PDB file of C-alpha atoms in Angstrom:
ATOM      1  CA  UNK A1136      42.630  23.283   7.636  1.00  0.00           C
ATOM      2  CA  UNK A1137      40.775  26.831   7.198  1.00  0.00           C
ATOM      3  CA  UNK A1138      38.264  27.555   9.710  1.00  0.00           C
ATOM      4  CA  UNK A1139      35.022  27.819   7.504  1.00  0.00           C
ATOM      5  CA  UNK A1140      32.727  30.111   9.657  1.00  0.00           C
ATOM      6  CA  UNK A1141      32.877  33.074   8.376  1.00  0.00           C
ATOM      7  CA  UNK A1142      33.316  36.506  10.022  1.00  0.00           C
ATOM      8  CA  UNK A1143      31.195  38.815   9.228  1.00  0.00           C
ATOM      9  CA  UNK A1144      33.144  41.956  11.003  1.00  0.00           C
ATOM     10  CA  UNK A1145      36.416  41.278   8.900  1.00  0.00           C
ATOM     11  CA  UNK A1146      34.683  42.079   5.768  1.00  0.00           C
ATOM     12  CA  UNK A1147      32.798  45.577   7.472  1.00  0.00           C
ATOM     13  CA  UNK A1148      36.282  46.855   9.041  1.00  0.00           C
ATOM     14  CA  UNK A1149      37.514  45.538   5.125  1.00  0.00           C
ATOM     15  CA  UNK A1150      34.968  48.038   3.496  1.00  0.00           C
ATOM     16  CA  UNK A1151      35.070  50.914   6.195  1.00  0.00           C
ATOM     17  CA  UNK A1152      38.772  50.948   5.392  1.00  0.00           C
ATOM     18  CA  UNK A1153      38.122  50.954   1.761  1.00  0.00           C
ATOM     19  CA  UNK A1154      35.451  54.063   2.602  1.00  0.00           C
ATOM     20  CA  UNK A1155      37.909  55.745   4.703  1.00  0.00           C
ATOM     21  CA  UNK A1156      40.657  55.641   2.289  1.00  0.00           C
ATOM     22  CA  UNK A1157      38.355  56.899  -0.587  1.00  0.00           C
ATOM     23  CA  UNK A1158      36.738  59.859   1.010  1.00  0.00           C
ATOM     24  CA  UNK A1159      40.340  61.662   1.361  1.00  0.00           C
ATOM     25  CA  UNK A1160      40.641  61.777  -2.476  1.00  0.00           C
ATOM     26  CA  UNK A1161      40.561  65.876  -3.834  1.00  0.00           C
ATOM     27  CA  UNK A1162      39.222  65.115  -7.284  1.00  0.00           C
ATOM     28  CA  UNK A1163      36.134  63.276  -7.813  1.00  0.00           C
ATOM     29  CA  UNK A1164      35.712  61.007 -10.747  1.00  0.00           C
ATOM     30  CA  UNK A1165      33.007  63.771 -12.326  1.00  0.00           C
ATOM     31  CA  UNK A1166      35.317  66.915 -12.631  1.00  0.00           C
ATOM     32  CA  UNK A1167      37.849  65.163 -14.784  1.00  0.00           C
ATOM     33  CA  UNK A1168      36.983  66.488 -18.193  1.00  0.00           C
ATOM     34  CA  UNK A1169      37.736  65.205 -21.620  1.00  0.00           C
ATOM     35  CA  UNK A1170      38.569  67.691 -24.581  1.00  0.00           C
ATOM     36  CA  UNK A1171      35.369  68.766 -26.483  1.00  0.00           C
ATOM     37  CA  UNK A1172      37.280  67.606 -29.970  1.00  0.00           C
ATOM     38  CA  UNK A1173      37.317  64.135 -28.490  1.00  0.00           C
ATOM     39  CA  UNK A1174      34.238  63.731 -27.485  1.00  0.00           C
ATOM     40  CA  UNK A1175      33.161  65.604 -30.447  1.00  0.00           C
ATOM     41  CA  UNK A1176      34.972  62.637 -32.577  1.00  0.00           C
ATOM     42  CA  UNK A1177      33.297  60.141 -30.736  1.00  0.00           C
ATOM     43  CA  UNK A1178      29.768  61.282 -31.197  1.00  0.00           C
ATOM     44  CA  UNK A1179      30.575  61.132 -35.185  1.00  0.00           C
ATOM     45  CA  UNK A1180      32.040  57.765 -34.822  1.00  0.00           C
ATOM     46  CA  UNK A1181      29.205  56.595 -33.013  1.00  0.00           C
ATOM     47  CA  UNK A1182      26.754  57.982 -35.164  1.00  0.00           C
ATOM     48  CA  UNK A1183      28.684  56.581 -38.167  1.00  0.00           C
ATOM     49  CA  UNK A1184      28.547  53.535 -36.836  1.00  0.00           C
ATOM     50  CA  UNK A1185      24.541  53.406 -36.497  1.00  0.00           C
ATOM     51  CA  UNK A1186      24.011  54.847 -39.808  1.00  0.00           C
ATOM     52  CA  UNK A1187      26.299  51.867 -41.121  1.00  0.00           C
ATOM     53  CA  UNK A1188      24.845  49.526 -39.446  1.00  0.00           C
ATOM     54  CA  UNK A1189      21.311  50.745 -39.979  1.00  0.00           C
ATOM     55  CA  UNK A1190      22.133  50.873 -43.585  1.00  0.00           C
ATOM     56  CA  UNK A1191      23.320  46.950 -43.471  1.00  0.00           C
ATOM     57  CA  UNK A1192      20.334  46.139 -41.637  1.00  0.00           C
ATOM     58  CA  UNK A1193      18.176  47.293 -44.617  1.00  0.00           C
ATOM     59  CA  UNK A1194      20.130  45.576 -46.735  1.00  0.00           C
ATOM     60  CA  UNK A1195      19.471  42.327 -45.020  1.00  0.00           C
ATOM     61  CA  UNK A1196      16.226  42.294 -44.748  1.00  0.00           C
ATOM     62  CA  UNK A1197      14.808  44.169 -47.519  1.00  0.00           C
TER      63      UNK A1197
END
């Protein structure tokens, strides 16, 4: 049968090794770049998206 008290240090040294292990990393998540065409695509798909959906919503109710 588990013992149901729980520890409260096991989940600190848990995170602090978590911490520790993520510091060393060289790239942060923030200087990975995607290409400008890419994003460039997604904006328009997004937008295209709204207007479609903006358009269908007029529809509807009007």
């Amino acid at each position: 049968m588990p013992n149901p008290e729980h520890e409260p240090s096991a989940s600190t040294a848990q995170f602090r090794a978590f911490a520790n292990e993520r510091s060393g990393s060289e790239t942060a998540p923030w200087s990975m770049r995607a290409p400008r065409n890419r994003v460039a695509i997604l904006a328009a798909v997004v937008v295209a998206v709204a207007v479609v959906l903006f358009i269908i919503a007029l529809l509807v109710i009007g």
